Coordinates of C-alpha atoms in Angstrom, one line a residue:
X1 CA -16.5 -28.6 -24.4
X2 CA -19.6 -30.6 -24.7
X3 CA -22.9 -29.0 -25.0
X4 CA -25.9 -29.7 -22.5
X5 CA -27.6 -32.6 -25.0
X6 CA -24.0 -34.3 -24.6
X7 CA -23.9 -33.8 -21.2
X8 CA -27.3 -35.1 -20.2
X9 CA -26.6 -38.1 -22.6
X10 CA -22.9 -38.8 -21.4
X11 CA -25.6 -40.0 -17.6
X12 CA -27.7 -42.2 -20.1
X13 CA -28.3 -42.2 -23.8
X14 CA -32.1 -42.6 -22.5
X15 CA -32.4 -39.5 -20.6
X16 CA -30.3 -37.4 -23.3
X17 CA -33.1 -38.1 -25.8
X18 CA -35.5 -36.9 -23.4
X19 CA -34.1 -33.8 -22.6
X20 CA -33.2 -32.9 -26.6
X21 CA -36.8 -33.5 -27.1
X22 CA -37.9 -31.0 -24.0
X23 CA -35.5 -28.4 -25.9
X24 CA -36.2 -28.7 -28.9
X25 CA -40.0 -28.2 -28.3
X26 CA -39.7 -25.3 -25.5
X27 CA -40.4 -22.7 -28.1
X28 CA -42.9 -23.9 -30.0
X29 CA -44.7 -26.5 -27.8
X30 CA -43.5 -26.1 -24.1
X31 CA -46.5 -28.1 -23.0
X32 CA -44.9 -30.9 -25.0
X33 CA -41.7 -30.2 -23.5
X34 CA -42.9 -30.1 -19.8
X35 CA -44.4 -33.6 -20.5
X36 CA -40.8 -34.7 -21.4
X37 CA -39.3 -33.2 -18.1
X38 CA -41.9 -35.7 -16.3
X39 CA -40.8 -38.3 -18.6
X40 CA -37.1 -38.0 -18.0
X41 CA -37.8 -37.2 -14.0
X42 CA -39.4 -41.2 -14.5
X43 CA -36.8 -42.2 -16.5
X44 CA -34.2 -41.4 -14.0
X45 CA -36.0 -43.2 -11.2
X46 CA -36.2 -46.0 -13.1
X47 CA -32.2 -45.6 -13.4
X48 CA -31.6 -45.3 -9.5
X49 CA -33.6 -48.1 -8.8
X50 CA -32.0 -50.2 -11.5
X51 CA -28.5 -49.3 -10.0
X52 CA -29.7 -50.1 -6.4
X53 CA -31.5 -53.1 -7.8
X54 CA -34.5 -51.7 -6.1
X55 CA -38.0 -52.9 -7.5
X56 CA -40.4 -50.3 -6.7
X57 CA -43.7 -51.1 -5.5
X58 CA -45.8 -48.5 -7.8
X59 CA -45.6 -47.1 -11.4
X60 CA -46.9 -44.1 -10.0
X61 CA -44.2 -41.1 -10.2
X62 CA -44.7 -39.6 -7.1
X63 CA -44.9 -43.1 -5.0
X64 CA -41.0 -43.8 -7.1
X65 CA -39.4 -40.5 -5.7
X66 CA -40.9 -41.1 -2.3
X67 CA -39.9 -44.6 -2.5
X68 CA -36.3 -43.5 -3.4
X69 CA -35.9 -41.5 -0.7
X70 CA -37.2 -43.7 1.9
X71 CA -34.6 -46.1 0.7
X72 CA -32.3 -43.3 1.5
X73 CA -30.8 -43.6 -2.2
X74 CA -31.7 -40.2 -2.9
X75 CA -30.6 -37.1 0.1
X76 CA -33.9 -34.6 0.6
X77 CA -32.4 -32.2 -1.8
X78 CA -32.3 -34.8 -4.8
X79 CA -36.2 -35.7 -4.1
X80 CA -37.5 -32.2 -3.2
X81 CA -35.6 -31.4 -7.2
X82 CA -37.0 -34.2 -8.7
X83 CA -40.7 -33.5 -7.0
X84 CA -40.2 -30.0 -8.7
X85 CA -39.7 -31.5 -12.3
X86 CA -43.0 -33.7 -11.3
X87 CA -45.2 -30.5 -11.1
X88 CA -43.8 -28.9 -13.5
X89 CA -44.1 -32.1 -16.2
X90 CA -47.8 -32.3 -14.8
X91 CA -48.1 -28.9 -15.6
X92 CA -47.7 -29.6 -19.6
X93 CA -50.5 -32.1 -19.7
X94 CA -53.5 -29.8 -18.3
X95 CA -52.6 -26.2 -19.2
X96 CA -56.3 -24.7 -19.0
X97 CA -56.5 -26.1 -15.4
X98 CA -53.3 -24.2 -14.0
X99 CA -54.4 -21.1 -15.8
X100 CA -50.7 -20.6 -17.5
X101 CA -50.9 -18.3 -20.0
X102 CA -48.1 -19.0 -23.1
X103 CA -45.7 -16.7 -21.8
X104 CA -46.1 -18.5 -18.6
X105 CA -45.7 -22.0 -20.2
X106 CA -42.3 -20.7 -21.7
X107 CA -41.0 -19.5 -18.4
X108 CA -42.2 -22.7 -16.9
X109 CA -40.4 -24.8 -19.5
X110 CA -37.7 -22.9 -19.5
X111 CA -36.8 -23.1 -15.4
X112 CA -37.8 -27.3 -15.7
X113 CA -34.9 -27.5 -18.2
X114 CA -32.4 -25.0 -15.7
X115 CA -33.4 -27.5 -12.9
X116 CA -33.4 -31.2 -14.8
X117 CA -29.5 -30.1 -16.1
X118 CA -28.8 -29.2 -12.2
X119 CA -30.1 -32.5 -11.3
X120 CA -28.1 -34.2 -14.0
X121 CA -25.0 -32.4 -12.2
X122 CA -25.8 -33.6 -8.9
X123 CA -26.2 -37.2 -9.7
X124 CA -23.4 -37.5 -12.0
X125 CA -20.5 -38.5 -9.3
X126 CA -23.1 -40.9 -7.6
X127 CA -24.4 -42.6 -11.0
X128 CA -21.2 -42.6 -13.0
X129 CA -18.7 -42.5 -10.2
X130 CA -16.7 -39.2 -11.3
X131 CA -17.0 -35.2 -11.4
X132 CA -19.2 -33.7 -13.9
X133 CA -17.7 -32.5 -16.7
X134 CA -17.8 -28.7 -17.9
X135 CA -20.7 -28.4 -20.1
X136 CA -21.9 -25.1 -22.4
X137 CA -26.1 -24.9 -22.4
X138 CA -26.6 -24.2 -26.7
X139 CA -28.3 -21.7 -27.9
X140 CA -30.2 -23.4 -30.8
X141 CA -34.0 -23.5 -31.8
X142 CA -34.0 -26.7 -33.5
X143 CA -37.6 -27.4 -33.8
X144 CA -38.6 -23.6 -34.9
X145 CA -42.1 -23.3 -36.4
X146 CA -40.7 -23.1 -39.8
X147 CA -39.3 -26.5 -39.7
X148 CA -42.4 -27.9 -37.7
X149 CA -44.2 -26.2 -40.8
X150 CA -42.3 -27.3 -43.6
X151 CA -42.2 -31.2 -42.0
X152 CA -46.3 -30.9 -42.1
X153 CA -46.7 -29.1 -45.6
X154 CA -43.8 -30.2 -47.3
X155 CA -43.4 -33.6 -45.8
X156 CA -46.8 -34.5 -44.4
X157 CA -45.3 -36.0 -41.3
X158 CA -48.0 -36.9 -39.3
X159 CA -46.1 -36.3 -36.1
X160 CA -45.2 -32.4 -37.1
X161 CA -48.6 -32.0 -38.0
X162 CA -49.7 -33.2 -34.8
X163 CA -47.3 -31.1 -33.0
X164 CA -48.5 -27.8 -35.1
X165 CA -52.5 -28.9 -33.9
X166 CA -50.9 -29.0 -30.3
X167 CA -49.2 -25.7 -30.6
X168 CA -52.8 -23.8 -31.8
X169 CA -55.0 -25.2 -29.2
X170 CA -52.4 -24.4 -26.2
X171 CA -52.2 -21.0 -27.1
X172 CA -55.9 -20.9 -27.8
X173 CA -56.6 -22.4 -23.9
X174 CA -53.9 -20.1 -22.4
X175 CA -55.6 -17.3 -23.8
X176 CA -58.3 -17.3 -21.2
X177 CA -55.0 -16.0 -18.9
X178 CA -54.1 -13.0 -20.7
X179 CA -57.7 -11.5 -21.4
X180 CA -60.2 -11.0 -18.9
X181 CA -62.7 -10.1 -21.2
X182 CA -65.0 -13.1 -22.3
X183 CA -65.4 -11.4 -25.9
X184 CA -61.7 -10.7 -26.2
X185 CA -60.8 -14.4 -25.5
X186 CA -63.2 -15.8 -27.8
X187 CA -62.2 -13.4 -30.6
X188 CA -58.1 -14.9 -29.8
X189 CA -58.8 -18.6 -28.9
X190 CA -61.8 -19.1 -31.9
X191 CA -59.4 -18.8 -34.9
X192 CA -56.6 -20.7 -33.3
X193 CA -59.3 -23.6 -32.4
X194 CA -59.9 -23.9 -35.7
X195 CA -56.5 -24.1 -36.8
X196 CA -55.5 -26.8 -34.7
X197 CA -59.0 -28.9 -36.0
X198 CA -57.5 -28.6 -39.6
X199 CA -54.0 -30.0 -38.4
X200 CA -55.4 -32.5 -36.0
X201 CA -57.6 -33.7 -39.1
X202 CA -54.4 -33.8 -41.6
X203 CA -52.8 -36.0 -38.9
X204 CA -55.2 -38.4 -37.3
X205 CA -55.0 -41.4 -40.1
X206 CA -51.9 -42.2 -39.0
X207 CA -51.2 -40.9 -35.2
X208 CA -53.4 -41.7 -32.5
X209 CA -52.4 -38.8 -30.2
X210 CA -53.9 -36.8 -33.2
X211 CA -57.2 -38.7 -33.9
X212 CA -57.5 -38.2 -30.2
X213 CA -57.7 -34.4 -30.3
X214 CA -59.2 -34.7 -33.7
X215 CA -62.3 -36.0 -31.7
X216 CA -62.3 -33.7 -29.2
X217 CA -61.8 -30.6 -31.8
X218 CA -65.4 -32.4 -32.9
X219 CA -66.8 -32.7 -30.0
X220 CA -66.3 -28.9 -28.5
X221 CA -66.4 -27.3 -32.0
X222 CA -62.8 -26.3 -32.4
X223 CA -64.3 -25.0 -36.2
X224 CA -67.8 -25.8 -36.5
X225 CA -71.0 -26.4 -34.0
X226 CA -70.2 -29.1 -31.9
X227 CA -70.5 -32.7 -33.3
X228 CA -70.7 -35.3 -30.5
X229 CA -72.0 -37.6 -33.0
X230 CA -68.9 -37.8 -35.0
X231 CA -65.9 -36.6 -32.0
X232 CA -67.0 -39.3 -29.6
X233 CA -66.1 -42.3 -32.0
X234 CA -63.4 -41.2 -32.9
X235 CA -62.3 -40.8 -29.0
X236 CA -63.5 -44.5 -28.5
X237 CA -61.3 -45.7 -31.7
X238 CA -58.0 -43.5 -30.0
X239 CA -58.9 -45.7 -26.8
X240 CA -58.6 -48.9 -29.0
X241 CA -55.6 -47.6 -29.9
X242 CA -54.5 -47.3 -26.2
X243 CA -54.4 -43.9 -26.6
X244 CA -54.3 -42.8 -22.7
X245 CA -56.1 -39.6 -22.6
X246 CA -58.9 -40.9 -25.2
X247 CA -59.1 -44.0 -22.3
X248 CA -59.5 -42.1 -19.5
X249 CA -62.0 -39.4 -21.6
X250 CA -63.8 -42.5 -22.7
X251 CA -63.8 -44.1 -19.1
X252 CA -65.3 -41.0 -18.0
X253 CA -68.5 -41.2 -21.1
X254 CA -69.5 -44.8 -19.4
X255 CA -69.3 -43.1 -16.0
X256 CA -71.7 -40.3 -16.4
X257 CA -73.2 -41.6 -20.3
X258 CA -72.7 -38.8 -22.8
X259 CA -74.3 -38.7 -26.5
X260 CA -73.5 -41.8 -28.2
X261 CA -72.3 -44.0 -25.0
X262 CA -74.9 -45.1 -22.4
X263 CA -73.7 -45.1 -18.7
X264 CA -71.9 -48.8 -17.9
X265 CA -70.0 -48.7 -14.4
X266 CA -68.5 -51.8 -15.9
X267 CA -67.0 -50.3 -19.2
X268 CA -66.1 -47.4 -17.2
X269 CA -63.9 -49.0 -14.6
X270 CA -62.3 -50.7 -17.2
X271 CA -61.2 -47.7 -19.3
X272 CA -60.6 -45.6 -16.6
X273 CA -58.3 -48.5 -15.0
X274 CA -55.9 -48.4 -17.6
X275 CA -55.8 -44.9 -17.8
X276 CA -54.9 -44.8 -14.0
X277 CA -52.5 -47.4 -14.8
X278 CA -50.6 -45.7 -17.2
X279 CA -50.9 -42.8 -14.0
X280 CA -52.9 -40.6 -16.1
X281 CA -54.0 -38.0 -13.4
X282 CA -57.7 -37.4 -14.6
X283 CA -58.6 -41.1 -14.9
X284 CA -56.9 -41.9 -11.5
X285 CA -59.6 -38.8 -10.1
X286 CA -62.6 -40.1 -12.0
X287 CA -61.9 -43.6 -10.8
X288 CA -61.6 -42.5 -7.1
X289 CA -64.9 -40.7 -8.0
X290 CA -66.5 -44.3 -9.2
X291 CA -65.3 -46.0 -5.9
X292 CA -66.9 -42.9 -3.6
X293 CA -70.1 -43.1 -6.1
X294 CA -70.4 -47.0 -4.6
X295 CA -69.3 -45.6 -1.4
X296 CA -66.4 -48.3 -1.4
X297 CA -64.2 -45.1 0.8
X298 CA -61.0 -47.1 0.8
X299 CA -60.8 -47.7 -2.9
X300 CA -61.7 -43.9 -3.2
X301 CA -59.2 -42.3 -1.2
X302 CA -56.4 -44.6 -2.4
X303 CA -56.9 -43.7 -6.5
X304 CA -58.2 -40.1 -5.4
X305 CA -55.1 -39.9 -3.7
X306 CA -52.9 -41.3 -6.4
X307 CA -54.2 -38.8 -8.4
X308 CA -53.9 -35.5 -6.1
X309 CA -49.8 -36.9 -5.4
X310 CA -49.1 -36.8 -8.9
X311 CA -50.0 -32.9 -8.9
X312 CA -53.9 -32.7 -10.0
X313 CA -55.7 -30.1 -8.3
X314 CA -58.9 -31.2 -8.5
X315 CA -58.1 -34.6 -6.9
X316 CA -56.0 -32.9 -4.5
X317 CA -58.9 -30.7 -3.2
X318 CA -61.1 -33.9 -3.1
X319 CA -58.6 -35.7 -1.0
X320 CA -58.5 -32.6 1.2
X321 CA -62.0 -33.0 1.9
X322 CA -62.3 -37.1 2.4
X323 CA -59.0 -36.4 5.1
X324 CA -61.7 -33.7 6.6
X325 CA -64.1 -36.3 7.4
X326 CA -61.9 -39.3 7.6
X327 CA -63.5 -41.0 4.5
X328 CA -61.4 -44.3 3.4
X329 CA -58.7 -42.9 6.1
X330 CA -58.1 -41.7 9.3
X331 CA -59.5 -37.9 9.5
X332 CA -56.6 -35.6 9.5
X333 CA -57.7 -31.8 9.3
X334 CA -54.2 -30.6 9.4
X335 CA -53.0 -33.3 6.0
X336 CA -56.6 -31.8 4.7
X337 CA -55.5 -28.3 5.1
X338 CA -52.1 -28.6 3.5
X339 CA -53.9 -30.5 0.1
X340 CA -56.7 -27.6 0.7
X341 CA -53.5 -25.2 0.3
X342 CA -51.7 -27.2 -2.6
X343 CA -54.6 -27.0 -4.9
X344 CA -55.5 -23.7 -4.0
X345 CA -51.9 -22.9 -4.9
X346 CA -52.5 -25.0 -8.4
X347 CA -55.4 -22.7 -9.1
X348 CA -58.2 -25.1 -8.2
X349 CA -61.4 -22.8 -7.5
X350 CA -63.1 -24.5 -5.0
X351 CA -60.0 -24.7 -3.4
X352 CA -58.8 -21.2 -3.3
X353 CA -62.5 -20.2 -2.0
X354 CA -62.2 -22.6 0.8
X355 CA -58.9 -21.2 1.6
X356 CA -60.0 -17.4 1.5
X357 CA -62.7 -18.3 4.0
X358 CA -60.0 -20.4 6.0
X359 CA -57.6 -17.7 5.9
X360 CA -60.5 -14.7 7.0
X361 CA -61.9 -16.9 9.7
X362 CA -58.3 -16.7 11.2
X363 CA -57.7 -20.3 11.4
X364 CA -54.5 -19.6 13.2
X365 CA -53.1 -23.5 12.9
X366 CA -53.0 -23.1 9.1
X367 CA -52.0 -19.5 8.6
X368 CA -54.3 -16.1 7.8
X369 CA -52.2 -14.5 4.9
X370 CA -54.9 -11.9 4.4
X371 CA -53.5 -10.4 0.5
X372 CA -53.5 -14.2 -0.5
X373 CA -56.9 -14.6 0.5
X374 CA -58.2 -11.1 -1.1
X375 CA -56.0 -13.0 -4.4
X376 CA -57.8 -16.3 -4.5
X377 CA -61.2 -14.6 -4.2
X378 CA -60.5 -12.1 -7.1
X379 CA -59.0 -15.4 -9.1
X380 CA -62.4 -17.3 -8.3
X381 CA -64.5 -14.2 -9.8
X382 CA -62.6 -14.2 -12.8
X383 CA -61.8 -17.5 -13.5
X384 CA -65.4 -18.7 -12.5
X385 CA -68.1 -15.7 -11.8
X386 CA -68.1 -17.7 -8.5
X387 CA -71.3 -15.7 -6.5
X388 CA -69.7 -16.8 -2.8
X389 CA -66.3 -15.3 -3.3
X390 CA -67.9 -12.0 -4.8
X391 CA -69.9 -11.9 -1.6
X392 CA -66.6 -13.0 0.9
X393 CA -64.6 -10.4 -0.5
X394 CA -67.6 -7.9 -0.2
X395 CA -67.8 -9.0 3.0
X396 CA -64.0 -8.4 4.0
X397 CA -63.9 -5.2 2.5
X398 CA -66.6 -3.7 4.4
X399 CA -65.5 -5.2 7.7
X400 CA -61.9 -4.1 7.1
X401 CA -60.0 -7.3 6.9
X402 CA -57.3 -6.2 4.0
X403 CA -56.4 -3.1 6.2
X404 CA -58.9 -1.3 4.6
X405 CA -62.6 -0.5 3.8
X406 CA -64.0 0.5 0.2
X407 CA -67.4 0.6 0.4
X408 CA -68.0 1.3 -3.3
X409 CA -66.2 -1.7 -4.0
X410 CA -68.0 -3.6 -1.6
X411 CA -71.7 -2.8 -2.7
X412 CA -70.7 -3.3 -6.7
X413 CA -69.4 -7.1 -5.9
X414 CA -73.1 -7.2 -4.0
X415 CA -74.7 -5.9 -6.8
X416 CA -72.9 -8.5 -9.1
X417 CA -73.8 -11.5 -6.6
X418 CA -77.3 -10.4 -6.7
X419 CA -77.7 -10.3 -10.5
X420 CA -75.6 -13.4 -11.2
X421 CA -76.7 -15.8 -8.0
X422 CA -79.0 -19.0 -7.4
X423 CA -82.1 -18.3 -5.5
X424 CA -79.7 -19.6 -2.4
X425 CA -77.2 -17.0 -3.3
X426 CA -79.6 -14.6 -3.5
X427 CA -81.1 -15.2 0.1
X428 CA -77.5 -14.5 1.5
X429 CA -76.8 -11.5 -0.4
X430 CA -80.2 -9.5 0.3
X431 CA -79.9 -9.5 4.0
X432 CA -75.8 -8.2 3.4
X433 CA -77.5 -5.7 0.8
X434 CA -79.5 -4.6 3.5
X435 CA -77.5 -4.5 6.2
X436 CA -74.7 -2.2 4.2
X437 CA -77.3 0.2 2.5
X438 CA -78.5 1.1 6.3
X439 CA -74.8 1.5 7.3
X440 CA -73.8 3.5 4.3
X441 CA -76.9 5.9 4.6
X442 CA -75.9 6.3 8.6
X443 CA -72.2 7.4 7.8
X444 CA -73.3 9.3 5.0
X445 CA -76.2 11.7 7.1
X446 CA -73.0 12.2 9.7
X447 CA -70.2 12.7 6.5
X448 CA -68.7 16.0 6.2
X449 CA -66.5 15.5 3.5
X450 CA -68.0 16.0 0.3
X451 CA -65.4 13.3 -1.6
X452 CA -66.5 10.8 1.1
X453 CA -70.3 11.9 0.3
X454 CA -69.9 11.1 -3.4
X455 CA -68.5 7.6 -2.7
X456 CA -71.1 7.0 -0.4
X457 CA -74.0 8.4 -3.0
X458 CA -72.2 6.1 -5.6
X459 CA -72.2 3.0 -3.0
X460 CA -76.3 3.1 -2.5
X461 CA -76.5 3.6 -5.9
X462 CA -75.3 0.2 -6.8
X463 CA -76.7 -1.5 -4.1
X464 CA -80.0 0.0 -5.2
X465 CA -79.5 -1.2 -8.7

């Protein structure tokens, strides 16, 4: 019987290779194997147009499925499974931003390989013209950290070394999703950091991925103090290389200027323009950005767009609000609502905010799930400290909107707004301060239950503080 790397390959060598490499990193490096998922989900749409002799009018992966489907060469189950293996794939590339912690990433990895075999099964008869064969899925680590390690120690394979950096600094961003605790994460991520430095050091003579990172370790201070002096070079020598991420990071130093590169809207468009060619999300964002910067809204929307349809949250909540106020497009507040909802769902934090406040203003056109509101403002405080959701979720819990009412709780997120808020913030939350200590010293004069009375003493205690 053939195993699953046959089976894949028995559809196309091409696609085979992709998913062996997806497997064989799951373990180790799933973010590197959810970037081969979205590589083999492009991969294959390059296959069904080549079949159909379709041309497709975009690179972008996203714009190929839809494409696909409109041609009706793919049914809605077929582009609804490949969409999935999109997200996921986009997933691997921007870890921190989805706030996936490594167990996460492996469960992730795990369910994109379960559902790019199932698509290989459902395409088989159409693309080979016969039943899918039996297959058995094997249960083998092939790239196990002891051979990743021996291949960088004993070897010095630039690649495995690489690969090793990669694994260090994934685990050291996921970290921030298994510790709340600021100290805790630092004491996890900081020695990780520094391991992935030394690897991405080792490797970056010879692999430009690597003297990509190797930059950034320099410029954050994977192991030292930061050193923009010497990380932002070597970024600009990865873009030379046509390293995509060091384009679209160098794209971004023109836009804004940073510590050795002066702001040039020229040298940024041109940076960020190959990135977005090569439909790297960020640069496609940042170069929306540009366009809206030089209020050229059609330009905006289409690369902000772009970016938001090939799963990036951030673009996604931008292009939530240009459909809001019809900027570059025609306004839309129902298309805005469901990007609102997409980021929001991708972890974005001004989106899940907005979508709280959506959801307990009872905006009954785009839903009022009341616990998934009470979820995204306890994700903003933690994620971000974010002084409006602390006082929104104050607010709710006070006025009863979660189907109940904990004062205590109420006049300790106050009392956290207060001491961490802009003078802005501030001016909201006294007046709510206020407001509750007069209510909680009414209730508490009329209280007979002595449990009550303590929660109540302990309620105008904080919002005394």
């Amino acid at each position: 019987m053939l195993d699953d790397v046959a089976f894949v390959a028995a559809l196309s060598p091409a696609l085979g290779e992709e998913y062996r490499s997806a497997k064989r990193y799951m373990h180790d490096v799933p973010t590197q194997a959810l970037l081969h998922v979205r590589s083999f989900a492009h991969r294959l749409t390059s296959l069904l147009a080549e079949q159909a002799q379709l041309s497709f009018d975009s690179p972008n992966l996203y714009e190929r499925i839809e494409q696909l489907n409109r041609q009706r060469l793919i049914d809605v189950r077929v582009t609804r499974a490949l969409h999935r293996l999109r997200a996921d794939g986009n997933r691997g590339a921007h870890p921190e931003k989805y706030h996936l912690s490594h167990s996460e990433l492996l469960k992730l990895a795990d369910k994109a390989l379960h559902g790019l075999r199932n698509m290989v099964e459902l395409l088989y008869p159409r693309l080979l013209k016969q039943d899918a064969p039996a297959y058995e899925v094997a249960d083998n680590r092939e790239l196990d950290s002891r051979e990743l390690c021996y291949r960088a120690v004993m070897q010095d394979d630039a690649e495995a070394q690489y690969l090793l950096g990669m694994a260090f600094k994934n685990r050291a961003l996921t970290a921030q999703a298994e510790h709340d605790d600021a100290h805790a994460t630092e004491l996890v991520a900081a020695p990780l950091l520094a391991k992935a430095a030394y690897w991405f050091s080792l490797a970056a003579k010879q692999n430009s991925n690597a003297l990509y990172e190797h930059g950034v370790a320099l410029l954050h201070g994977y192991a030292a103090e930061p050193q923009p002096a010497l990380g932002e070079p070597l970024i600009a020598d990865a873009a030379k290389q046509q390293q995509v991420d060091a384009m679209a990071l160098l794209g971004y130093f023109y836009m804004v200027g940073s510590h050795c590169f002066s702001a040039d809207l020229v040298q940024a468009k041109h940076y960020l323009q190959l990135a977005a060619n090569a439909e790297q999300s960020e640069a496609m964002a940042n170069l929306g950005v540009l366009y809206y910067q030089q209020q050229q809204f059609a330009e905006a929307f289409n690369w902000i767009s772009h970016a938001a349809k090939s799963g990036y949250p951030h673009a996604q909540y931008h292009l939530s609000i240009m459909l809001a106020r019809g900027e570059g497009c025609q306004a839309d507040v129902v298309a805005s609502e469901q990007w609102l909802a997409e980021a929001a769902e991708q972890g974005q934090i001004d989106a899940m905010l907005a979508r709280a406040q959506h959801m307990l203003n009872d905006e009954p056109s785009f839903g009022s799930d009341l616990s998934q509101a009470e979820q995204y403002l306890r994700l903003a405080i933690r994620y971000e400290q974010r002084v409006m959701a602390m006082i929104e979720l104050a607010i709710a819990l006070t006025d009863g909107s979660f189907g109940r009412i904990d004062v205590v709780e109420a006049a300790a997120w106050l009392n956290m707004a207060r001491n961490h808020g802009s003078t802005q913030e501030q001016a909201v939350v006294g007046p709510l301060i206020e407001s509750l200590r007069q209510q909680t010293e009414r209730v508490l004069q009329l209280s007979q239950d002595a449990a009550e009375q303590k929660s109540l003493q302990r309620a105008l205690e904080l919002l005394a503080d």
